[in-house]
mmCIF file of C-alpha atoms in Angstrom:
data_model
loop_
_atom_site.group_PDB
_atom_site.id
_atom_site.type_symbol
_atom_site.label_atom_id
_atom_site.label_comp_id
_atom_site.label_asym_id
_atom_site.label_seq_id
_atom_site.Cartn_x
_atom_site.Cartn_y
_atom_site.Cartn_z
ATOM 1 C CA MET A 1 -0.106 0.012 -0.017
ATOM 2 C CA ILE A 2 1.472 3.312 -1.079
ATOM 3 C CA ILE A 3 1.404 6.125 1.512
ATOM 4 C CA SER A 4 2.698 9.616 1.269
ATOM 5 C CA ALA A 5 4.008 11.637 4.155
ATOM 6 C CA ASN A 6 3.729 15.027 2.340
ATOM 7 C CA SER A 7 1.903 17.873 4.115
ATOM 8 C CA GLU A 8 -0.841 19.617 1.981
ATOM 9 C CA PRO A 9 0.931 22.101 -0.191
ATOM 10 C CA ASN A 10 -0.948 25.303 -1.501
ATOM 11 C CA ARG A 11 -4.395 23.660 -1.012
ATOM 12 C CA LYS A 12 -6.350 26.843 -1.461
ATOM 13 C CA GLU A 13 -4.460 27.697 -4.636
ATOM 14 C CA PHE A 14 -5.055 24.198 -6.019
ATOM 15 C CA ASN A 15 -8.772 24.481 -5.228
ATOM 16 C CA SER A 16 -8.845 27.665 -7.234
ATOM 17 C CA LEU A 17 -6.968 25.911 -9.987
ATOM 18 C CA LEU A 18 -9.635 23.247 -10.110
ATOM 19 C CA ASP A 19 -12.522 25.779 -10.149
ATOM 20 C CA SER A 20 -10.775 27.622 -12.981
ATOM 21 C CA THR A 21 -10.355 24.391 -14.949
ATOM 22 C CA VAL A 22 -14.126 23.481 -14.571
ATOM 23 C CA ALA A 23 -15.031 27.039 -15.668
ATOM 24 C CA GLU A 24 -12.827 26.943 -18.683
ATOM 25 C CA LEU A 25 -13.807 23.488 -19.748
ATOM 26 C CA SER A 26 -17.538 24.642 -19.508
ATOM 27 C CA SER A 27 -16.589 27.720 -21.531
ATOM 28 C CA HIS A 28 -15.054 25.446 -24.305
ATOM 29 C CA ALA A 29 -18.127 23.295 -24.303
ATOM 30 C CA ASN A 30 -20.534 26.278 -24.796
ATOM 31 C CA LYS A 31 -18.244 27.502 -27.692
ATOM 32 C CA SER A 32 -17.629 23.957 -29.374
ATOM 33 C CA SER A 33 -20.103 21.383 -27.798
ATOM 34 C CA LYS A 34 -19.767 19.063 -30.961
ATOM 35 C CA SER A 35 -15.887 18.656 -30.555
ATOM 36 C CA ILE A 36 -16.082 18.359 -26.702
ATOM 37 C CA SER A 37 -18.764 15.749 -26.814
ATOM 38 C CA LYS A 38 -16.343 13.498 -28.834
ATOM 39 C CA LEU A 39 -13.772 13.511 -26.029
ATOM 40 C CA LEU A 40 -14.926 10.177 -24.468
ATOM 41 C CA GLY A 41 -12.998 8.216 -21.781
ATOM 42 C CA ARG A 42 -9.234 8.709 -22.154
ATOM 43 C CA ASP A 43 -9.514 11.300 -24.901
ATOM 44 C CA LEU A 44 -10.670 13.894 -22.455
ATOM 45 C CA GLU A 45 -7.590 13.327 -20.140
ATOM 46 C CA PRO A 46 -5.016 15.215 -22.339
ATOM 47 C CA TYR A 47 -7.443 17.903 -23.035
ATOM 48 C CA VAL A 48 -8.050 18.479 -19.322
ATOM 49 C CA LYS A 49 -4.191 18.320 -18.602
ATOM 50 C CA ASP A 50 -3.578 21.196 -21.291
ATOM 51 C CA VAL A 51 -6.280 23.389 -19.945
ATOM 52 C CA MET A 52 -4.962 22.973 -16.351
ATOM 53 C CA THR A 53 -1.333 23.483 -17.630
ATOM 54 C CA ASP A 54 -2.235 26.835 -19.190
ATOM 55 C CA LEU A 55 -4.190 27.928 -16.151
ATOM 56 C CA ALA A 56 -1.319 26.882 -13.882
ATOM 57 C CA VAL A 57 1.055 29.514 -15.358
ATOM 58 C CA GLY A 58 1.940 32.046 -12.613
ATOM 59 C CA THR A 59 0.727 29.832 -9.880
ATOM 60 C CA ALA A 60 2.596 27.378 -7.531
ATOM 61 C CA PHE A 61 1.564 24.602 -9.851
ATOM 62 C CA GLU A 62 3.207 25.999 -13.226
ATOM 63 C CA ASN A 63 5.161 23.271 -14.915
ATOM 64 C CA SER A 64 4.051 20.504 -12.501
ATOM 65 C CA ILE A 65 0.824 19.273 -14.350
ATOM 66 C CA GLU A 66 1.562 15.723 -15.486
ATOM 67 C CA LEU A 67 -0.614 13.249 -17.539
ATOM 68 C CA ILE A 68 -0.021 9.887 -16.205
ATOM 69 C CA GLY A 69 -2.168 7.836 -18.507
ATOM 70 C CA GLY A 70 -2.211 4.090 -18.902
ATOM 71 C CA GLN A 71 -3.956 2.022 -16.008
ATOM 72 C CA LYS A 72 -2.471 4.224 -13.336
ATOM 73 C CA PHE A 73 -4.642 6.067 -10.827
ATOM 74 C CA PRO A 74 -5.232 8.949 -10.765
ATOM 75 C CA ASP A 75 -5.048 10.247 -14.560
ATOM 76 C CA ILE A 76 -3.393 13.687 -13.794
ATOM 77 C CA VAL A 77 -0.951 14.626 -11.184
ATOM 78 C CA ALA A 78 -0.059 18.157 -9.944
ATOM 79 C CA LYS A 79 3.007 18.935 -7.920
ATOM 80 C CA LYS A 80 3.362 15.200 -7.376
ATOM 81 C CA TYR A 81 0.878 15.447 -4.524
ATOM 82 C CA TYR A 82 -2.594 16.366 -5.931
ATOM 83 C CA GLY A 83 -4.343 13.953 -8.316
ATOM 84 C CA ILE A 84 -7.251 14.324 -10.833
ATOM 85 C CA GLU A 85 -9.245 11.318 -11.994
ATOM 86 C CA VAL A 86 -11.056 11.903 -15.112
ATOM 87 C CA LYS A 87 -14.501 10.236 -15.805
ATOM 88 C CA THR A 88 -16.996 10.772 -18.691
ATOM 89 C CA THR A 89 -20.368 9.674 -19.466
ATOM 90 C CA THR A 90 -22.690 10.182 -22.492
ATOM 91 C CA GLN A 91 -25.739 9.757 -20.457
ATOM 92 C CA ASN A 92 -27.806 12.384 -18.745
ATOM 93 C CA HIS A 93 -26.853 11.403 -15.128
ATOM 94 C CA TRP A 94 -23.884 11.782 -12.701
ATOM 95 C CA LYS A 95 -23.240 8.246 -11.794
ATOM 96 C CA THR A 96 -20.596 5.795 -13.014
ATOM 97 C CA THR A 97 -18.296 2.789 -11.805
ATOM 98 C CA GLY A 98 -15.069 4.130 -10.225
ATOM 99 C CA ASN A 99 -11.730 2.657 -9.353
ATOM 100 C CA SER A 100 -10.692 -0.408 -7.399
ATOM 101 C CA VAL A 101 -10.950 -0.372 -3.746
ATOM 102 C CA LEU A 102 -7.483 -1.882 -3.464
ATOM 103 C CA GLU A 103 -5.975 1.299 -5.441
ATOM 104 C CA GLY A 104 -3.155 -1.167 -6.454
ATOM 105 C CA THR A 105 -2.235 1.341 -9.410
ATOM 106 C CA ARG A 106 -2.176 4.439 -7.335
ATOM 107 C CA VAL A 107 0.714 6.747 -8.391
ATOM 108 C CA GLU A 108 3.279 7.001 -5.663
ATOM 109 C CA ASP A 109 3.302 10.142 -3.301
ATOM 110 C CA VAL A 110 -0.223 11.218 -4.515
ATOM 111 C CA GLU A 111 -2.022 12.150 -1.395
ATOM 112 C CA ARG A 112 -5.254 14.068 -2.388
ATOM 113 C CA ILE A 113 -7.285 13.084 -5.266
ATOM 114 C CA PHE A 114 -10.305 14.797 -6.928
ATOM 115 C CA MET A 115 -12.885 13.551 -9.290
ATOM 116 C CA LEU A 116 -13.424 15.646 -12.544
ATOM 117 C CA PHE A 117 -16.580 14.319 -14.128
ATOM 118 C CA ALA A 118 -17.823 15.256 -17.568
ATOM 119 C CA LYS A 119 -21.395 14.676 -18.618
ATOM 120 C CA LEU A 120 -21.109 14.872 -22.247
ATOM 121 C CA ALA A 121 -24.882 14.455 -23.017
ATOM 122 C CA SER A 122 -26.662 17.685 -23.888
ATOM 123 C CA PRO A 123 -26.220 20.170 -22.125
ATOM 124 C CA ILE A 124 -22.546 19.322 -21.590
ATOM 125 C CA GLU A 125 -21.579 19.939 -17.914
ATOM 126 C CA PHE A 126 -18.423 19.500 -15.954
ATOM 127 C CA ARG A 127 -18.154 18.913 -12.076
ATOM 128 C CA CYS A 128 -15.264 18.419 -9.641
ATOM 129 C CA ARG A 129 -15.309 17.096 -6.096
ATOM 130 C CA PRO A 130 -12.922 15.551 -3.686
ATOM 131 C CA TYR A 131 -12.665 11.912 -4.624
ATOM 132 C CA GLU A 132 -13.746 10.447 -1.235
ATOM 133 C CA GLU A 133 -16.903 12.675 -1.275
ATOM 134 C CA CYS A 134 -18.561 11.039 -4.352
ATOM 135 C CA LEU A 135 -18.131 7.362 -3.556
ATOM 136 C CA SER A 136 -21.525 5.958 -2.552
ATOM 137 C CA GLU A 137 -21.198 2.250 -2.758
ATOM 138 C CA VAL A 138 -18.949 -0.685 -3.505
ATOM 139 C CA VAL A 139 -19.997 -2.770 -6.675
ATOM 140 C CA VAL A 140 -18.350 -5.778 -8.236
ATOM 141 C CA THR A 141 -17.124 -5.944 -11.752
ATOM 142 C CA HIS A 142 -14.082 -8.113 -11.870
ATOM 143 C CA SER A 143 -13.039 -6.707 -8.491
ATOM 144 C CA PRO A 144 -14.563 -4.547 -5.839
ATOM 145 C CA ARG A 145 -14.919 -1.009 -7.141
ATOM 146 C CA TYR A 146 -16.458 2.228 -5.884
ATOM 147 C CA LEU A 147 -19.525 3.706 -7.217
ATOM 148 C CA ILE A 148 -19.327 7.312 -8.173
ATOM 149 C CA ASP A 149 -22.176 9.650 -7.640
ATOM 150 C CA MET A 150 -21.432 13.391 -8.229
ATOM 151 C CA ASN A 151 -24.740 14.306 -6.619
ATOM 152 C CA LEU A 152 -24.233 12.388 -3.508
ATOM 153 C CA GLU A 153 -25.199 14.285 -0.365
ATOM 154 C CA LYS A 154 -22.771 14.925 2.469
ATOM 155 C CA GLY A 155 -22.702 12.248 4.971
ATOM 156 C CA LYS A 156 -23.837 9.511 2.529
ATOM 157 C CA THR A 157 -20.542 8.104 1.290
ATOM 158 C CA ILE A 158 -19.526 4.563 1.672
ATOM 159 C CA PHE A 159 -17.060 5.683 4.221
ATOM 160 C CA ASP A 160 -19.785 7.267 6.380
ATOM 161 C CA LYS A 161 -21.590 3.932 6.120
ATOM 162 C CA ILE A 162 -18.770 1.753 7.280
ATOM 163 C CA LYS A 163 -17.496 4.580 9.756
ATOM 164 C CA VAL A 164 -14.041 4.389 8.383
ATOM 165 C CA PRO A 165 -12.499 7.517 6.654
ATOM 166 C CA TYR A 166 -11.221 7.017 3.080
ATOM 167 C CA ASP A 167 -7.577 7.763 4.062
ATOM 168 C CA THR A 168 -7.744 5.195 6.873
ATOM 169 C CA LEU A 169 -9.369 2.473 4.687
ATOM 170 C CA ARG A 170 -7.025 2.877 1.665
ATOM 171 C CA LYS A 171 -3.871 2.431 3.972
ATOM 172 C CA LYS A 172 -5.296 -0.903 5.565
ATOM 173 C CA GLU A 173 -3.538 -4.084 4.586
ATOM 174 C CA ASN A 174 -6.985 -5.497 3.754
ATOM 175 C CA PRO A 175 -9.284 -2.590 2.797
ATOM 176 C CA ILE A 176 -11.994 -5.043 1.677
ATOM 177 C CA ARG A 177 -12.729 -6.438 5.146
ATOM 178 C CA PRO A 178 -14.646 -3.344 6.605
ATOM 179 C CA ILE A 179 -16.672 -3.306 3.423
ATOM 180 C CA VAL A 180 -17.490 -6.841 3.537
ATOM 181 C CA ASP A 181 -18.388 -6.476 7.354
ATOM 182 C CA TYR A 182 -20.712 -3.706 6.570
ATOM 183 C CA TYR A 183 -22.624 -5.410 3.558
ATOM 184 C CA LYS A 184 -22.814 -8.618 6.002
ATOM 185 C CA SER A 185 -24.549 -6.466 8.692
ATOM 186 C CA LYS A 186 -27.188 -5.356 6.124
ATOM 187 C CA LEU A 187 -28.107 -8.860 5.081
ATOM 188 C CA LYS A 188 -31.647 -10.208 5.343
ATOM 189 C CA PRO A 189 -32.610 -13.982 5.926
ATOM 190 C CA GLY A 190 -31.820 -15.965 2.898
ATOM 191 C CA GLU A 191 -29.338 -13.431 1.507
ATOM 192 C CA ASP A 192 -25.525 -13.909 1.136
ATOM 193 C CA LEU A 193 -22.479 -11.838 -0.157
ATOM 194 C CA TRP A 194 -21.132 -12.903 -3.418
ATOM 195 C CA TRP A 195 -18.429 -12.447 -5.748
ATOM 196 C CA ILE A 196 -18.349 -12.842 -9.541
ATOM 197 C CA ASP A 197 -14.833 -13.085 -11.056
ATOM 198 C CA GLN A 198 -15.356 -11.972 -14.601
ATOM 199 C CA GLU A 199 -14.442 -9.353 -16.923
ATOM 200 C CA ASN A 200 -17.482 -7.170 -16.898
ATOM 201 C CA SER A 201 -17.840 -3.376 -17.062
ATOM 202 C CA LYS A 202 -21.314 -3.379 -15.707
ATOM 203 C CA ALA A 203 -21.475 -2.963 -11.946
ATOM 204 C CA SER A 204 -23.355 -5.654 -9.922
ATOM 205 C CA ASN A 205 -24.365 -5.583 -6.332
ATOM 206 C CA LEU A 206 -22.440 -7.257 -3.643
ATOM 207 C CA VAL A 207 -25.407 -8.837 -2.048
ATOM 208 C CA ILE A 208 -27.595 -11.606 -3.618
ATOM 209 C CA LYS A 209 -31.204 -11.142 -2.716
ATOM 210 C CA ILE A 210 -34.351 -13.098 -2.828
ATOM 211 C CA TRP A 211 -37.107 -11.665 -5.100
ATOM 212 C CA THR A 212 -39.567 -11.522 -2.478
ATOM 213 C CA ASN A 213 -37.278 -9.365 -0.124
ATOM 214 C CA LEU A 214 -37.380 -6.617 -2.764
ATOM 215 C CA SER A 215 -39.691 -3.602 -2.371
ATOM 216 C CA VAL A 216 -42.669 -3.018 -4.750
ATOM 217 C CA THR A 217 -40.658 -0.100 -6.346
ATOM 218 C CA GLU A 218 -37.563 -2.380 -6.811
ATOM 219 C CA LYS A 219 -39.340 -5.111 -8.268
ATOM 220 C CA GLN A 220 -40.940 -2.892 -11.000
ATOM 221 C CA GLU A 221 -37.671 -1.189 -11.789
ATOM 222 C CA VAL A 222 -36.158 -4.764 -12.300
ATOM 223 C CA LYS A 223 -39.205 -5.685 -14.575
ATOM 224 C CA ASN A 224 -38.893 -2.382 -16.440
ATOM 225 C CA LYS A 225 -35.249 -3.077 -17.250
ATOM 226 C CA ALA A 226 -35.933 -6.639 -18.235
ATOM 227 C CA MET A 227 -38.758 -5.476 -20.752
ATOM 228 C CA VAL A 228 -36.179 -3.213 -22.259
ATOM 229 C CA TYR A 229 -33.057 -5.542 -22.453
ATOM 230 C CA PHE A 230 -34.806 -8.754 -23.324
ATOM 231 C CA PRO A 231 -37.327 -8.368 -26.243
ATOM 232 C CA GLU A 232 -37.788 -12.201 -26.432
ATOM 233 C CA LEU A 233 -39.780 -11.920 -23.282
ATOM 234 C CA PHE A 234 -42.551 -11.020 -25.749
ATOM 235 C CA SER A 235 -42.103 -14.166 -27.867
ATOM 236 C CA ASN A 236 -43.440 -17.744 -27.444
ATOM 237 C CA SER A 237 -39.854 -19.139 -27.387
ATOM 238 C CA GLY A 238 -39.429 -22.008 -24.705
ATOM 239 C CA ASP A 239 -36.196 -20.419 -23.378
ATOM 240 C CA LYS A 240 -37.393 -16.714 -23.366
ATOM 241 C CA PHE A 241 -36.550 -16.425 -19.793
ATOM 242 C CA ALA A 242 -33.086 -17.916 -19.864
ATOM 243 C CA ARG A 243 -31.111 -14.729 -20.370
ATOM 244 C CA LEU A 244 -33.154 -13.025 -17.816
ATOM 245 C CA ALA A 245 -32.542 -15.563 -15.301
ATOM 246 C CA ILE A 246 -28.765 -15.108 -15.805
ATOM 247 C CA TRP A 247 -28.836 -11.371 -15.801
ATOM 248 C CA LEU A 248 -30.959 -11.157 -12.594
ATOM 249 C CA VAL A 249 -28.180 -13.007 -10.663
ATOM 250 C CA THR A 250 -25.127 -11.486 -12.262
ATOM 251 C CA ARG A 251 -26.174 -8.005 -12.823
ATOM 252 C CA GLU A 252 -28.934 -7.283 -10.331
ATOM 253 C CA GLY A 253 -28.024 -9.847 -7.597
ATOM 254 C CA VAL A 254 -31.411 -11.206 -7.414
ATOM 255 C CA VAL A 255 -32.592 -14.819 -7.350
ATOM 256 C CA CYS A 256 -36.243 -15.512 -8.432
ATOM 257 C CA PRO A 257 -37.486 -19.163 -8.435
ATOM 258 C CA ASN A 258 -40.568 -18.363 -10.500
ATOM 259 C CA ILE A 259 -39.421 -15.862 -13.197
ATOM 260 C CA ARG A 260 -42.312 -16.588 -15.529
ATOM 261 C CA ASP A 261 -44.894 -15.437 -13.054
ATOM 262 C CA LEU A 262 -43.254 -12.005 -12.782
ATOM 263 C CA PHE A 263 -44.710 -11.277 -16.277
ATOM 264 C CA THR A 264 -47.514 -13.517 -16.837
ATOM 265 C CA ALA A 265 -49.382 -13.960 -13.516
ATOM 266 C CA GLY A 266 -52.985 -12.464 -13.502
ATOM 267 C CA GLY A 267 -54.297 -13.685 -16.811
ATOM 268 C CA LYS A 268 -55.629 -11.487 -19.601
ATOM 269 C CA GLY A 269 -57.322 -7.958 -19.367
ATOM 270 C CA GLN A 270 -58.200 -4.977 -21.528
ATOM 271 C CA ILE A 271 -56.521 -1.524 -22.076
ATOM 272 C CA LEU A 272 -57.763 1.686 -23.575
ATOM 273 C CA VAL A 273 -55.538 3.409 -26.082
ATOM 274 C CA GLY A 274 -56.997 6.658 -27.449
ATOM 275 C CA LYS A 275 -60.550 5.946 -28.126
ATOM 276 C CA LYS A 276 -60.076 2.140 -28.840
ATOM 277 C CA THR A 277 -60.411 -0.650 -26.149
ATOM 278 C CA TYR A 278 -58.211 -3.816 -26.658
ATOM 279 C CA LYS A 279 -59.562 -6.907 -25.015
ATOM 280 C CA ASN A 280 -58.045 -10.307 -24.168
ATOM 281 C CA VAL A 281 -54.630 -8.677 -23.734
ATOM 282 C CA PRO A 282 -52.027 -11.115 -22.387
ATOM 283 C CA ARG A 283 -50.670 -9.987 -19.035
ATOM 284 C CA ILE A 284 -47.060 -9.456 -20.145
ATOM 285 C CA PHE A 285 -48.351 -6.841 -22.623
ATOM 286 C CA LEU A 286 -50.528 -5.010 -19.995
ATOM 287 C CA ASN A 287 -47.371 -4.893 -17.861
ATOM 288 C CA LEU A 288 -45.519 -3.417 -20.820
ATOM 289 C CA PHE A 289 -48.257 -0.746 -21.736
ATOM 290 C CA ASP A 290 -48.893 0.223 -18.165
ATOM 291 C CA ASN A 291 -45.256 1.025 -17.443
ATOM 292 C CA LEU A 292 -44.155 2.479 -20.805
ATOM 293 C CA ASP A 293 -43.221 5.900 -19.455
ATOM 294 C CA PHE A 294 -40.669 4.266 -17.136
ATOM 295 C CA ILE A 295 -39.512 1.928 -19.805
ATOM 296 C CA ILE A 296 -38.816 4.700 -22.179
ATOM 297 C CA GLU A 297 -36.931 6.386 -19.400
ATOM 298 C CA THR A 298 -34.806 3.379 -18.824
ATOM 299 C CA ILE A 299 -34.045 3.265 -22.568
ATOM 300 C CA GLY A 300 -33.103 6.894 -22.387
ATOM 301 C CA GLN A 301 -30.623 6.242 -19.549
ATOM 302 C CA THR A 302 -28.996 3.312 -21.069
ATOM 303 C CA SER A 303 -26.282 3.843 -23.659
ATOM 304 C CA SER A 304 -26.820 2.613 -27.340
ATOM 305 C CA ILE A 305 -23.588 0.525 -26.971
ATOM 306 C CA GLU A 306 -25.026 -1.497 -24.032
ATOM 307 C CA LEU A 307 -28.360 -1.851 -25.748
ATOM 308 C CA SER A 308 -26.631 -3.165 -28.900
ATOM 309 C CA ASP A 309 -24.974 -5.893 -26.786
ATOM 310 C CA TYR A 310 -28.440 -6.903 -25.186
ATOM 311 C CA TRP A 311 -30.327 -6.858 -28.425
ATOM 312 C CA GLY A 312 -27.694 -8.367 -30.757
ATOM 313 C CA ILE A 313 -28.128 -5.496 -33.202
ATOM 314 C CA LYS A 314 -26.301 -2.151 -33.826
ATOM 315 C CA THR A 315 -28.405 0.706 -32.602
ATOM 316 C CA SER A 316 -27.649 4.378 -31.857
ATOM 317 C CA GLU A 317 -28.872 7.069 -29.466
ATOM 318 C CA LYS A 318 -31.274 8.520 -32.145
ATOM 319 C CA LYS A 319 -32.660 5.176 -33.082
ATOM 320 C CA LYS A 320 -32.836 3.150 -29.951
ATOM 321 C CA ILE A 321 -36.432 3.707 -29.014
ATOM 322 C CA ALA A 322 -37.607 3.041 -32.499
ATOM 323 C CA ASP A 323 -35.371 -0.040 -32.624
ATOM 324 C CA TRP A 324 -36.680 -1.377 -29.298
ATOM 325 C CA ILE A 325 -40.389 -0.847 -30.602
ATOM 326 C CA GLU A 326 -39.609 -2.803 -33.702
ATOM 327 C CA LEU A 327 -37.962 -5.634 -31.717
ATOM 328 C CA ILE A 328 -40.944 -5.948 -29.451
ATOM 329 C CA SER A 329 -43.233 -6.003 -32.405
ATOM 330 C CA LEU A 330 -41.421 -8.633 -34.155
ATOM 331 C CA GLN A 331 -41.437 -10.908 -31.015
ATOM 332 C CA SER A 332 -44.978 -10.336 -30.250
ATOM 333 C CA LYS A 333 -46.089 -11.693 -33.817
ATOM 334 C CA LYS A 334 -44.829 -15.076 -32.652
ATOM 335 C CA ILE A 335 -47.691 -15.161 -29.654
ATOM 336 C CA SER A 336 -51.035 -16.537 -31.004
ATOM 337 C CA ASP A 337 -52.900 -14.802 -28.092
ATOM 338 C CA ALA A 338 -51.461 -11.441 -29.405
ATOM 339 C CA LYS A 339 -52.182 -11.763 -33.067
ATOM 340 C CA HIS A 340 -55.201 -9.192 -32.616
ATOM 341 C CA LEU A 341 -52.815 -6.609 -31.343
ATOM 342 C CA ASN A 342 -50.912 -4.228 -33.491
ATOM 343 C CA VAL A 343 -48.119 -3.896 -30.869
ATOM 344 C CA LYS A 344 -46.046 -1.405 -32.797
ATOM 345 C CA GLN A 345 -48.997 0.814 -33.294
ATOM 346 C CA ILE A 346 -50.119 0.750 -29.620
ATOM 347 C CA LEU A 347 -46.580 1.465 -28.424
ATOM 348 C CA THR A 348 -46.245 4.362 -30.834
ATOM 349 C CA GLU A 349 -49.741 5.716 -29.802
ATOM 350 C CA ILE A 350 -48.977 5.540 -26.113
ATOM 351 C CA ILE A 351 -45.601 7.233 -26.339
ATOM 352 C CA ALA A 352 -47.125 10.110 -28.411
ATOM 353 C CA GLU A 353 -49.769 10.758 -25.715
#
């Protein structure tokens, strides 16, 4: 574990440099949003470094801004003490998966790290906070990683929850142990901690839950995601729940013994769309139509790259809603009980309302 003995040099001046950097980046985005929006991931790091270098002229940080790059943490170092970790998202939110809890690639002597987060969805925005102030939870990809939330309220960090300060935790020989102990203390009967050792960029929960332990809201959120990610649910395929079952465990940390009932229990019903009443509508389609607003919101919050992986087709940010409607429509044509429904037309009409 790398530990620096440096005192905090020129902290107020560095805070001022960060504020100026965010303001300058915002100004660039206002003047040239198209070019800034293309600076995804690592492409933004040298851009931020150059902006900081220019702004550091005449300050204590002149000629001290370094782009580290590679797999090192953080991405940019100032005066061999302060660090800036750069993150981007193309979605309209302020959350992403952060760095490893173990911090095995931390740059030597860097003691204070800040998160510079770029939301490249319109309108483009930049925010910067002390790293430890925006870490809300620990999630699992191929190793335990922090979950970043730039909107996180004071007192709600993972370090507040485990009652161990960030600097204390990162210097421990086994920083995972206090986190495991915390999540164990929150387990309900029938739940257990888990570990999935796989290369997967999508964050998963550390706790496996039984479906019946979820709240009504949590259950509906999971079902809404499922109706977005797995169009085959609306077909008559014998294995249409197979991918969903795997996803529930590996991505949502939920075990459900009766997946089919989540979407089909309750029999048929009717729905009014515009001035037309559709009768004998299978329950799975009633669930779809009744929750369409939230489903469309889920599509909007999921990147086209991720949706392309789920759907097995190439989609785009502009086309993803239309592509999803088309996929649901194609699958629905395989169900004999839904042949009287023009699912594509119904979805389009409800969305337009």
